[in-house]
Coordinates of C-alpha atoms and ligand atoms in Angstrom, one line a residue:
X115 CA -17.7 -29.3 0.5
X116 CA -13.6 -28.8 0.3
X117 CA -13.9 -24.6 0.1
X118 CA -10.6 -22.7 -0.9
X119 CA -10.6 -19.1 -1.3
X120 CA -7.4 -17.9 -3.5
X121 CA -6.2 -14.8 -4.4
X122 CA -4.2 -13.2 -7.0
X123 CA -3.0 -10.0 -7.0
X124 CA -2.3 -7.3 -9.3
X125 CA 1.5 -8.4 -10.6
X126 CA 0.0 -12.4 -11.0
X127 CA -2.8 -11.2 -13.7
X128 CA -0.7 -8.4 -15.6
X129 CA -0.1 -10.6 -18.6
X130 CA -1.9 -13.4 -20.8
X131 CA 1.5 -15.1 -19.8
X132 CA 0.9 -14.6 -15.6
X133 CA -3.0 -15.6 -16.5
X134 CA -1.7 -19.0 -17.7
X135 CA 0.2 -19.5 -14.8
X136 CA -2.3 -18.5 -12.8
X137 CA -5.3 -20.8 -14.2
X138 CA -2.8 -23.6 -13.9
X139 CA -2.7 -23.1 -10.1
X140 CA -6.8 -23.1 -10.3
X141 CA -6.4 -26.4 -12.3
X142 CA -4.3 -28.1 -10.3
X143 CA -6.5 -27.6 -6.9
X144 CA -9.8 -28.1 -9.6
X145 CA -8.6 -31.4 -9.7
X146 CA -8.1 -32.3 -6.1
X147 CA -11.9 -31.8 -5.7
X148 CA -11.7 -28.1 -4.2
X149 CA -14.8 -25.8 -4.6
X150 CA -12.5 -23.1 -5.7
X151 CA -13.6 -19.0 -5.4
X152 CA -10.8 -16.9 -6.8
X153 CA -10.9 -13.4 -6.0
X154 CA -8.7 -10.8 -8.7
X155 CA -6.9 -7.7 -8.4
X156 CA -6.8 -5.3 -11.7
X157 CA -4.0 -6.3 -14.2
X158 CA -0.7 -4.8 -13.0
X159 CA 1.1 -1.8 -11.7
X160 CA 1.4 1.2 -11.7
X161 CA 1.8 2.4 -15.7
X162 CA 0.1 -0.9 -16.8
X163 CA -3.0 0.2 -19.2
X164 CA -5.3 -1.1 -17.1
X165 CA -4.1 -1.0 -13.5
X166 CA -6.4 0.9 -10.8
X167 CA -3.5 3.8 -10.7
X168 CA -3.9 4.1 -14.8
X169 CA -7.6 4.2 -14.2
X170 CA -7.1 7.0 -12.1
X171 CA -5.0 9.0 -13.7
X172 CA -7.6 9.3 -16.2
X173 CA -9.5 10.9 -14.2
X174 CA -7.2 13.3 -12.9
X175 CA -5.8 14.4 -16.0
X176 CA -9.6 15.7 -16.7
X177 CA -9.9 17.3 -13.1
X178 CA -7.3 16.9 -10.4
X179 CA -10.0 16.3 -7.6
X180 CA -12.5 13.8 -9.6
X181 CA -15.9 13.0 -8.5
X182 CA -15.2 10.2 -5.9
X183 CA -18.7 8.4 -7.3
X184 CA -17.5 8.3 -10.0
X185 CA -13.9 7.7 -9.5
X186 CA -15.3 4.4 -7.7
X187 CA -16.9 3.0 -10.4
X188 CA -14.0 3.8 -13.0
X189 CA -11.6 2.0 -10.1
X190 CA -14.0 -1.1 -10.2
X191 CA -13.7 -1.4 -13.6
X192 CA -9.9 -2.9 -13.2
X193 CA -11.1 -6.0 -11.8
X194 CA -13.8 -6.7 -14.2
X195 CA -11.5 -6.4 -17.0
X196 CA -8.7 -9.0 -15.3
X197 CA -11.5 -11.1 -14.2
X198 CA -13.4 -11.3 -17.8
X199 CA -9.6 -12.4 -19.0
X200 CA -9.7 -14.7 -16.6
X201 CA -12.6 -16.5 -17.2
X202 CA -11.7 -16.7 -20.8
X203 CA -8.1 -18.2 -20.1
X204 CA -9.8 -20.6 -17.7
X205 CA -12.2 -21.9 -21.0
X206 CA -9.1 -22.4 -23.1
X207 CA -8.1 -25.2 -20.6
X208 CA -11.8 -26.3 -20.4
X209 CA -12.1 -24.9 -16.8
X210 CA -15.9 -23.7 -16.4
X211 CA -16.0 -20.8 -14.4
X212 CA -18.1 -17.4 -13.8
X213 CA -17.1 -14.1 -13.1
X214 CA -18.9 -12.1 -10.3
X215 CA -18.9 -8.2 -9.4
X216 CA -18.4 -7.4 -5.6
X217 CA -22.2 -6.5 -5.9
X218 CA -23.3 -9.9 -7.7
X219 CA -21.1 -11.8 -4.9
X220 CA -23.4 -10.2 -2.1
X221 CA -20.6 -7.6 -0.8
X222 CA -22.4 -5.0 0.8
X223 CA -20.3 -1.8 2.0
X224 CA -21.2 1.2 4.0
X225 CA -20.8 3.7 1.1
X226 CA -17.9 5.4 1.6
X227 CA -16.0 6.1 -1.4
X228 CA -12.6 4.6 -1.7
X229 CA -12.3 3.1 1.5
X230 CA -15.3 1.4 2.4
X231 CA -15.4 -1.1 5.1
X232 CA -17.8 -4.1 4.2
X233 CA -20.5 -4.5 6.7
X234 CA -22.1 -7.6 5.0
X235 CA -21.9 -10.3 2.7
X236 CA -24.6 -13.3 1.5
X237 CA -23.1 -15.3 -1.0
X238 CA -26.1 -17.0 -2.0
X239 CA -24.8 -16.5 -5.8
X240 CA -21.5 -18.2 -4.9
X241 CA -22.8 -21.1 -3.4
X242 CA -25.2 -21.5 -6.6
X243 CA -22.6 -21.5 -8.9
X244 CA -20.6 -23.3 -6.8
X245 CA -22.8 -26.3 -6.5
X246 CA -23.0 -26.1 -10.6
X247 CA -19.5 -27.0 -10.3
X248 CA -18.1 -23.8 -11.6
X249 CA -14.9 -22.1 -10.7
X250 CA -16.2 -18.7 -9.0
X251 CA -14.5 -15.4 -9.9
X252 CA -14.8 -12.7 -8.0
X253 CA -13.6 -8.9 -8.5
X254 CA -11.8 -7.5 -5.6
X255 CA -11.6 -4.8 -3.8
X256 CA -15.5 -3.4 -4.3
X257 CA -18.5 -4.0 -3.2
X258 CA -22.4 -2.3 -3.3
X259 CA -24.1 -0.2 -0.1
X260 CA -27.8 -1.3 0.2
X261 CA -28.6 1.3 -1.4
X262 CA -26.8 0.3 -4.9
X263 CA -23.5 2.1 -4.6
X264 CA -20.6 0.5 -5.8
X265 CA -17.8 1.8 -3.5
X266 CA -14.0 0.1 -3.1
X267 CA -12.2 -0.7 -0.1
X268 CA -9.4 1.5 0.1
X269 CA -6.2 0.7 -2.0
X270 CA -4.5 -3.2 -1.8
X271 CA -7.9 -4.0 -0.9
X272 CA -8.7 -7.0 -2.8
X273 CA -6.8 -9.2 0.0
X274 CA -9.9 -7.9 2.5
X275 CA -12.5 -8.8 -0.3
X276 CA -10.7 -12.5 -0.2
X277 CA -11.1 -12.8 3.2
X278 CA -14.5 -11.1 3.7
X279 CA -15.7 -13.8 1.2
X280 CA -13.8 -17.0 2.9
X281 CA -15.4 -15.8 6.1
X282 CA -18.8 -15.6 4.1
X283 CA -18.3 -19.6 3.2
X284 CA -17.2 -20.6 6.1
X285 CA -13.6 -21.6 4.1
X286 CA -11.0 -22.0 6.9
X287 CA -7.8 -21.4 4.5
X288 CA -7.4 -18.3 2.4
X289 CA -4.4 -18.2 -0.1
X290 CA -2.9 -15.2 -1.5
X291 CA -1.0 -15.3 -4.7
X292 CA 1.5 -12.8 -5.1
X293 CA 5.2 -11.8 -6.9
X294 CA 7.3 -13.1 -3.7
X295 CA 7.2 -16.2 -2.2
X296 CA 6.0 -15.7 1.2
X297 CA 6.7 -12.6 4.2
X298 CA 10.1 -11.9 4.8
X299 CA 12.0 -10.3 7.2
X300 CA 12.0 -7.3 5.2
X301 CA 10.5 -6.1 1.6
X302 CA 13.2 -8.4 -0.9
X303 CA 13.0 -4.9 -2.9
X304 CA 15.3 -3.5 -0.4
X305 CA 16.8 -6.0 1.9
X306 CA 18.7 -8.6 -0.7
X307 CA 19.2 -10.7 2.5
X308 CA 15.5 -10.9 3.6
X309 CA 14.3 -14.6 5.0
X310 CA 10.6 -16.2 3.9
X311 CA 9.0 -16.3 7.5
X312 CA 7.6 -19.6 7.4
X313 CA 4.8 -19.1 10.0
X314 CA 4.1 -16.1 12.0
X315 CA 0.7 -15.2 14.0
X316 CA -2.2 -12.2 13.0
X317 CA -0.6 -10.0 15.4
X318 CA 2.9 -9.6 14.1
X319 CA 1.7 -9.2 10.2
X320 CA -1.1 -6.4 11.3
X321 CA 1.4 -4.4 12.6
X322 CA 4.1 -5.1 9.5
X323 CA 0.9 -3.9 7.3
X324 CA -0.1 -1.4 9.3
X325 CA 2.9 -0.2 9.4
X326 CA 3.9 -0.2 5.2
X327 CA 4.8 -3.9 4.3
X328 CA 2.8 -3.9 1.4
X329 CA 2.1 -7.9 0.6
X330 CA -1.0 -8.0 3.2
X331 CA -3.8 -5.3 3.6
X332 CA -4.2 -4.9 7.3
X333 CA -7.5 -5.3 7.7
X334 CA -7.7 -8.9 5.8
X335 CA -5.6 -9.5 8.4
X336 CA -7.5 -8.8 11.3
X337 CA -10.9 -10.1 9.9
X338 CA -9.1 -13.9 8.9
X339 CA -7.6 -13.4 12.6
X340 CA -11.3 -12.9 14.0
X341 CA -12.8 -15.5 12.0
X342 CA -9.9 -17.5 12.7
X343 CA -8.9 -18.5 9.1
X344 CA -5.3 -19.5 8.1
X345 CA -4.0 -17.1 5.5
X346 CA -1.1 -18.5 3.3
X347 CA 0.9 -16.9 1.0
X348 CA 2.6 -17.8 -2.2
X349 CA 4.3 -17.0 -4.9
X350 CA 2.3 -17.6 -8.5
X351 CA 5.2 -18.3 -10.3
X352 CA 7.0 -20.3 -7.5
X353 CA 3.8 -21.8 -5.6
X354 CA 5.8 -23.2 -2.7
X355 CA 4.3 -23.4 0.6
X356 CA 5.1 -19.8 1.8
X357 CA 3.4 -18.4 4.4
X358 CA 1.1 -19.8 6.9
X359 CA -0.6 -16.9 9.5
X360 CA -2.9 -18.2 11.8
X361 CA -2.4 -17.9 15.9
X362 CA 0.9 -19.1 17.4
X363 CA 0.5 -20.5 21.2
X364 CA 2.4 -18.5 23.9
X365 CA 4.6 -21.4 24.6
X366 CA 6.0 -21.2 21.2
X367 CA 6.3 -17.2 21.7
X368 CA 8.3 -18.0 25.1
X369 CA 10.7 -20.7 23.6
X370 CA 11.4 -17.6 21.3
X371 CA 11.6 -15.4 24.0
X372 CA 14.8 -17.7 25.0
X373 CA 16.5 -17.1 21.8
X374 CA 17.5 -13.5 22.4
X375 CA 19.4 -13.5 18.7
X376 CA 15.5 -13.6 17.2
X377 CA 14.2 -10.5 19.3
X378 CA 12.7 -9.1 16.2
X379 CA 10.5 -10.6 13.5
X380 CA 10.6 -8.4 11.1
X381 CA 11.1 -4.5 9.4
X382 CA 8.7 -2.9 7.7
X383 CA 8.8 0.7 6.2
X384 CA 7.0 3.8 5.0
X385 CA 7.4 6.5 2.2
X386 CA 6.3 9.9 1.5
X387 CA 6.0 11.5 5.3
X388 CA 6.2 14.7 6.3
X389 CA 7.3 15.8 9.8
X390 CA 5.6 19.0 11.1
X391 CA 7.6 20.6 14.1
X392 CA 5.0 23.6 15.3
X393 CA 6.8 26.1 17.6
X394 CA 6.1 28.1 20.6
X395 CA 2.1 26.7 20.4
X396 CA -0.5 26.7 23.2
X397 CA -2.6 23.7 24.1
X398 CA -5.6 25.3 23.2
X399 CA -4.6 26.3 19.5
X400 CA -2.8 23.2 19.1
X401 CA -6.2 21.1 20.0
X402 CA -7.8 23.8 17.7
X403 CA -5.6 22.5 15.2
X404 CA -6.0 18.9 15.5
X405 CA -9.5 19.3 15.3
X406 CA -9.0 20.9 11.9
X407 CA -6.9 18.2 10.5
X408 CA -9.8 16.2 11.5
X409 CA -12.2 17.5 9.9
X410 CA -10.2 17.8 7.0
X411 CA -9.3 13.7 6.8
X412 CA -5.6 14.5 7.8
X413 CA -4.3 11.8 9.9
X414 CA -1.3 12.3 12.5
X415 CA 0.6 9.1 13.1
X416 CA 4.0 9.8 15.1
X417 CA 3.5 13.0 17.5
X418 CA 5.7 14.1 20.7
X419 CA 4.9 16.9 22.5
X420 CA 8.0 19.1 23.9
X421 CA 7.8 22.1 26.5
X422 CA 8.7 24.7 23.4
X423 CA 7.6 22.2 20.4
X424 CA 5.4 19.8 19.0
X425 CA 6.3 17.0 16.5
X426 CA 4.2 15.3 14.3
X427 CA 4.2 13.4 11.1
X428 CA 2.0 13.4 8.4
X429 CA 1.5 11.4 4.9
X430 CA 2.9 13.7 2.2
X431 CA 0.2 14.2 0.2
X432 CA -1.9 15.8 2.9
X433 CA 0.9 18.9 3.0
X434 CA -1.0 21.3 0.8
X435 CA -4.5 20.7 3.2
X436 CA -2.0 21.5 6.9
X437 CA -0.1 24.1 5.4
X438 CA -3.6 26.2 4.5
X439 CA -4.5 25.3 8.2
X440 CA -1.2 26.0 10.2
X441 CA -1.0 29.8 7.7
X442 CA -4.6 30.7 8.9
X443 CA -3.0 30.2 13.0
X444 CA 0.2 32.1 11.7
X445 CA 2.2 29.7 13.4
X446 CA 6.0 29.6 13.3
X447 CA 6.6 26.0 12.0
X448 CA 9.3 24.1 10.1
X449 CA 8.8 21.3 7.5
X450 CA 11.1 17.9 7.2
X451 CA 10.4 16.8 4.0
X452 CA 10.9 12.8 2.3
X453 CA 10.9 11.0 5.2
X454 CA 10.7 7.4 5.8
X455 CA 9.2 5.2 8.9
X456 CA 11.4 2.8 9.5
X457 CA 9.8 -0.1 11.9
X458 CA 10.7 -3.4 13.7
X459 CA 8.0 -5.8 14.7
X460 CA 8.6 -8.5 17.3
X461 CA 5.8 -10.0 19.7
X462 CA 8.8 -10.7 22.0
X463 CA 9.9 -7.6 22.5
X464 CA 7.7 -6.2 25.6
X465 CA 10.3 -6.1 28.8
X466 CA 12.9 -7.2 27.2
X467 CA 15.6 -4.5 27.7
X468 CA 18.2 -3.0 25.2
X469 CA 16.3 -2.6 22.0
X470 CA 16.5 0.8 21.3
X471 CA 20.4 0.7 22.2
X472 CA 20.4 -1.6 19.5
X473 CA 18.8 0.5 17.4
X474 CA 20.2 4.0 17.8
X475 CA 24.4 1.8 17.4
X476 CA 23.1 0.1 14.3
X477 CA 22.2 3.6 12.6
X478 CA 24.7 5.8 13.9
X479 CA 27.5 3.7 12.4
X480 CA 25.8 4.3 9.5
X481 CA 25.6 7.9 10.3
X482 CA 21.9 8.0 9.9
X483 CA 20.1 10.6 11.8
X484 CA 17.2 9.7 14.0
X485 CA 14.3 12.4 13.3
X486 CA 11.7 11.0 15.5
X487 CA 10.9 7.8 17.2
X488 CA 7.7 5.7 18.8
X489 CA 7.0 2.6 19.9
X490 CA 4.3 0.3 21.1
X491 CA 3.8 -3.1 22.6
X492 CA 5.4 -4.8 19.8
X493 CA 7.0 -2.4 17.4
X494 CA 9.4 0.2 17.6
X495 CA 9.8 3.0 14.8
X496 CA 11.8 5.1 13.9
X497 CA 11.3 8.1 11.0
X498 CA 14.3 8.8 9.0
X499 CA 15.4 10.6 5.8
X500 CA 13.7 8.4 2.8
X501 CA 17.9 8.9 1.1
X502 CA 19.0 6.9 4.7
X503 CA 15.8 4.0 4.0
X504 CA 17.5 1.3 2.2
X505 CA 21.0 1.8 4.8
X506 CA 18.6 1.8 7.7
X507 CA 16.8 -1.1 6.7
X508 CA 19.8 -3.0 5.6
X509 CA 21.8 -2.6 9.1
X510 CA 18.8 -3.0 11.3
X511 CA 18.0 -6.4 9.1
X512 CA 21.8 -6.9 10.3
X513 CA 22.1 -5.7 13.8
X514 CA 18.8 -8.1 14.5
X515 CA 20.3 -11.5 13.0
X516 CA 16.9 -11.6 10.8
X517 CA 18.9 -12.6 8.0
X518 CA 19.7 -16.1 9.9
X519 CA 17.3 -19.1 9.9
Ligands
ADP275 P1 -0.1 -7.8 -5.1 O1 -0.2 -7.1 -6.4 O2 0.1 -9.3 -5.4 O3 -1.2 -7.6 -4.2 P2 1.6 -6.1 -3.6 O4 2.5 -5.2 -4.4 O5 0.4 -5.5 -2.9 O6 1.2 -7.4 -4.5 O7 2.5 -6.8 -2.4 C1 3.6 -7.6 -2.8 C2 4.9 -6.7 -2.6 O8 5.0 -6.4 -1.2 C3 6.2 -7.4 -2.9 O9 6.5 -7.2 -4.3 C4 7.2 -6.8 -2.0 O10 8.0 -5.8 -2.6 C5 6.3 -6.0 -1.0 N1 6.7 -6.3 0.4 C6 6.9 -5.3 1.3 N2 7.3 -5.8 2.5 C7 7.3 -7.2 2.3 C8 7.6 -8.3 3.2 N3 8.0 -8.1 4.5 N4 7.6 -9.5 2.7 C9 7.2 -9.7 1.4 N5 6.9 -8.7 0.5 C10 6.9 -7.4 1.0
LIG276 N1 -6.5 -3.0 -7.6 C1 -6.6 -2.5 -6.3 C2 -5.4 -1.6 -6.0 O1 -4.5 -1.5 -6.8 C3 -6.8 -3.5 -5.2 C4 -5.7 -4.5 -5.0 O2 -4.9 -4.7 -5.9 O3 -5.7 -5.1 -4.0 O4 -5.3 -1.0 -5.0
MG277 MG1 -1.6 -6.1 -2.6

C-alpha cells in the first residue's frame, strides 16, 4: 500500500471554490495509486459562519464562561460540516470517499476539554475503508476518551490529528495544505521579503511554533519527528513542493555553521502578552504566588528575577485571573500592556558569539525598546511593544540576511 496522509486547513476549505481546488489535489494523487486519508479543519477564519471561533462565539454570547463539555462538542462540529462538504464535492468528480469523526477514526484522548493530548489511536475503520478503495476523511482536531467524550486538541490542532493518524498507518509522508506556499523566514503577513525554507529539521520548526509561527501546531511537530515522518507543506492553490521537515544530518548543520551570513533560520512572533513587573516581593510570597497561577492554569513564559523586582510575562487573556491574585498579596506591581515576543530560531546559533549585539543595533536604529529578553539553545527572544512588531520583525529579517537565498 502507497499511504499519504494530507491535510487541509481552515483557509483551503472556506469556500465551494477552495473545496474544488482542494478535491482536485485529492484527484490528482487518487490517480497515481495513493491510499489517500485527508484530514479537515472547520471552514475558514475567524468571522466565517462556520469557523471554530464563530462556533464559539455562540456560546459565549449565551454565557461568557460556557460549559467546556459542551463547548467541545459545538467546536467538533466545524469539521463535520467541512468534511460532509467535502465528501459531497469529492462525488461531483466521481471520487468515492467517507467521512469519519475523530471518534469513528479510533482517536482516543485523555479527556481534557480543549486541549486534549491523544493517548491512542486504532484505525481499524480507516484501513477498512481504505481497502474498499475509498478516499478517507477525517475530522481534525477531536477525538473520544474511553469513556466516550469527545474532547479537541487545543486550537490549530487538526495538523496533530494528521499526524497522530499517519503515525497510526504507518504513512511515512504527511502533507499539509495551507494559504502560503511553504515556511518562511518570517509570517509573509508581516515580512513582505520572507524566503520559502525549502528544507529545515523538527527542531528548528518546534521552536518557530512554539514560539507563535502559526502554519505548524507544535506538537504535530514533535510526534512526525518521533515517528520519524517527513512533513511537507504546500500551498492549495499553488501546490508546489514547499516544505520538506524531516531530520537534517549535523554535517549539513556545520557546513551552515561556515556560512556566518545564515546564523539564523528564521523569526517568529507572538501577540497579546502582558508583562508583570512585581516590586519589593519575598521569595516566599513570590513562590506563593506562582503556585496560585498554577492552580489557576496561568502559564508564565519569560521571567527574570532582579534584587528589587521580578519580571514576568503572561498571555493577555489570563490578566483578569493574576490581577485577583497579585490584589489579594497587596503587592506593589506595574502592568506593560500589548506586547509582542519577538523570536529568532537558528540551530547554529549555540557558541557562536555576537548575536545579541546584533540584535540590540538592529532595533535601536529603529528606536525600538527592548522590554525583556531570553534565550535558549537555539532561540533568542526578545518582548517588545506589539506598535514596534512589524519594524522589529522587518529589521531583524534584515540585519540576519534571511531575505537572501
Ligand atoms: P491553516 O488554516 O491552513 O491551518 P494557519 O492560519 O493555521 O493555516 O497557518 C497559516 C498561516 O501561518 C499563514 O497564513 C501565515 O500568515 C502564518 N505564518 C506565521 N509564520 C509563518 C511562517 N514562518 N511561514 C509561513 N506562514 C507563517
Ligand atoms: N478548527 C480548529 C481551529 O481553528 C483546528 C484547526 O484548524 O487546526 O483551531
Ligand atoms: Mg493551522
Amino acid at each position: 500500500m502507497n499511504i499519504l496522509v494530507q491535510k487541509f486547513g481552515g483557509t483551503s476549505v472556506e469556500s465551494y471554490e477552495k473545496m474544488i481546488k482542494v478535491s482536485e489535489i485529492i484527484k490528482e494523487y487518487k490517480e497515481k495509486g495513493y491510499d489517500l486519508v485527508v484530514v479537515v479543519s472547520a471552514m475558514g477564519r475567524k468571522g466565517a459562519p462556520y469557523a471554530t471561533d464563530t462556533l464559539i462565539q455562540l456560546c459565549k454570547e449565551i454565557n461568557e464562561e460556557p460549559s467546556l463539555r459542551e463547548l467541545d462538542l459545538i467546536m467538533s462540529c466545524g469539521e463535520i460540516i467541512s468534511g460532509t462538504l467535502l465528501v459531497n464535492t469529492l462525488k461531483n468528480i466521481g471520487i468515492d470517499s467517507v467521512l469519519l469523526t475523530g471518534a469513528q477514526a479510533g482517536i482516543i484522548t485523555d479527556g481534557k476539554y480543549g486541549d486534549s493530548t491523544v493517548i491512542d489511536i486504532s484505525p481499524i475503520r480507516i484501513h477498512d475503508e481504505l481497502s474498499s478503495g475509498k478516499v478517507v476523511i477525517v475530522t481534525g482536531f477531536q477525538g473520544i476518551t474511553k469513556k466516550g467524550e469527545v474532547t479537541t486538541l487545543g486550537r490549530g490542532g487538526s495538523d496533530t490529528s494528521a499526524v497522530i493518524i499517519g503515525k497510526g498507518i504507518k504513512a511515512k509522508t504527511v502533507e499539509i495544505y495551507t494559504d502560503v506556499d511553504g515556511i518562511m523566514t518570517a509570517d509573509p503577513k508581516i515580512e513582505p521579503n520572507a524566503k520559502i525554507i525549502k528544507n529545515i529539521n523538527y527542531d528548528e520548526v518546534f521552536q518557530m511554533a512554539e514560539k507563535g509561527a502559526k502554519v505548524i501546531h507544535p506538537r504535530a511537530v514533535e510526534i512526525a519527528k518521533n515517528s520519524n515522518i517527513v512533513l511537507k507543506i504546500k500551498n492549495t492553490l499553488n501546490p508546489k513542493e514547499g516544505t520538506n521537515i524531516c531530520s537534517y544530518t549535523l554535517t549539513d548543520i556545520d557546513s551552515y555553521r561556515v556560512n556566518e551570513k545564515k546564523l539564523m533560520t528564521a523569526i517568529a512572533h507572538k501577540n497579546d502578552i502582558i508583562q508583570v513587573m512585581i516590586k519589593n516581593c519575598k521569595e516566599d510570597i513570590f513562590t506563593d504566588i506562582l503556585n496560585e497561577m498554577k492552580k489557576n492554569g496561568i502559564s508564565i513564559d519569560m521571567i527574570n528575577f532582579f534584587v528589587k523586582e521580578k519580571a514576568f510575562t503572561i498571555d493577555s487573556n489570563k490578566l483578569k485571573i493574576l490581577k485577583n491574585i497579585l490584589d489579594s498579596y497587596k503587592l506593589e506591581y506595574n502592568l506593560i500592556e500589548n506586547c509582542s515576543k519577538v523570536t529568532l530560531i537558528g540551530s547554529r546559533i549555540t557558541g557562536i558569539p555576537g548575536v545579541m549585539v546584533k540584535i540590540v543595533r538592529a532595533l535601536s536604529k529603529k528606536d525600538i525598546k527592548i522590554l525583556q529578553t531570553s534565550d535558549s539553545h537555539m532561540t533568542i527572544s526578545c518582548l517588545i511593544n506589539e506598535k514596534d512588531l512589524k519594524y522589529a520583525v522587518n529589521a531583524l529579517h534584515e540585519e540576519f540576511n534571511l531575505f537572501e537565498e
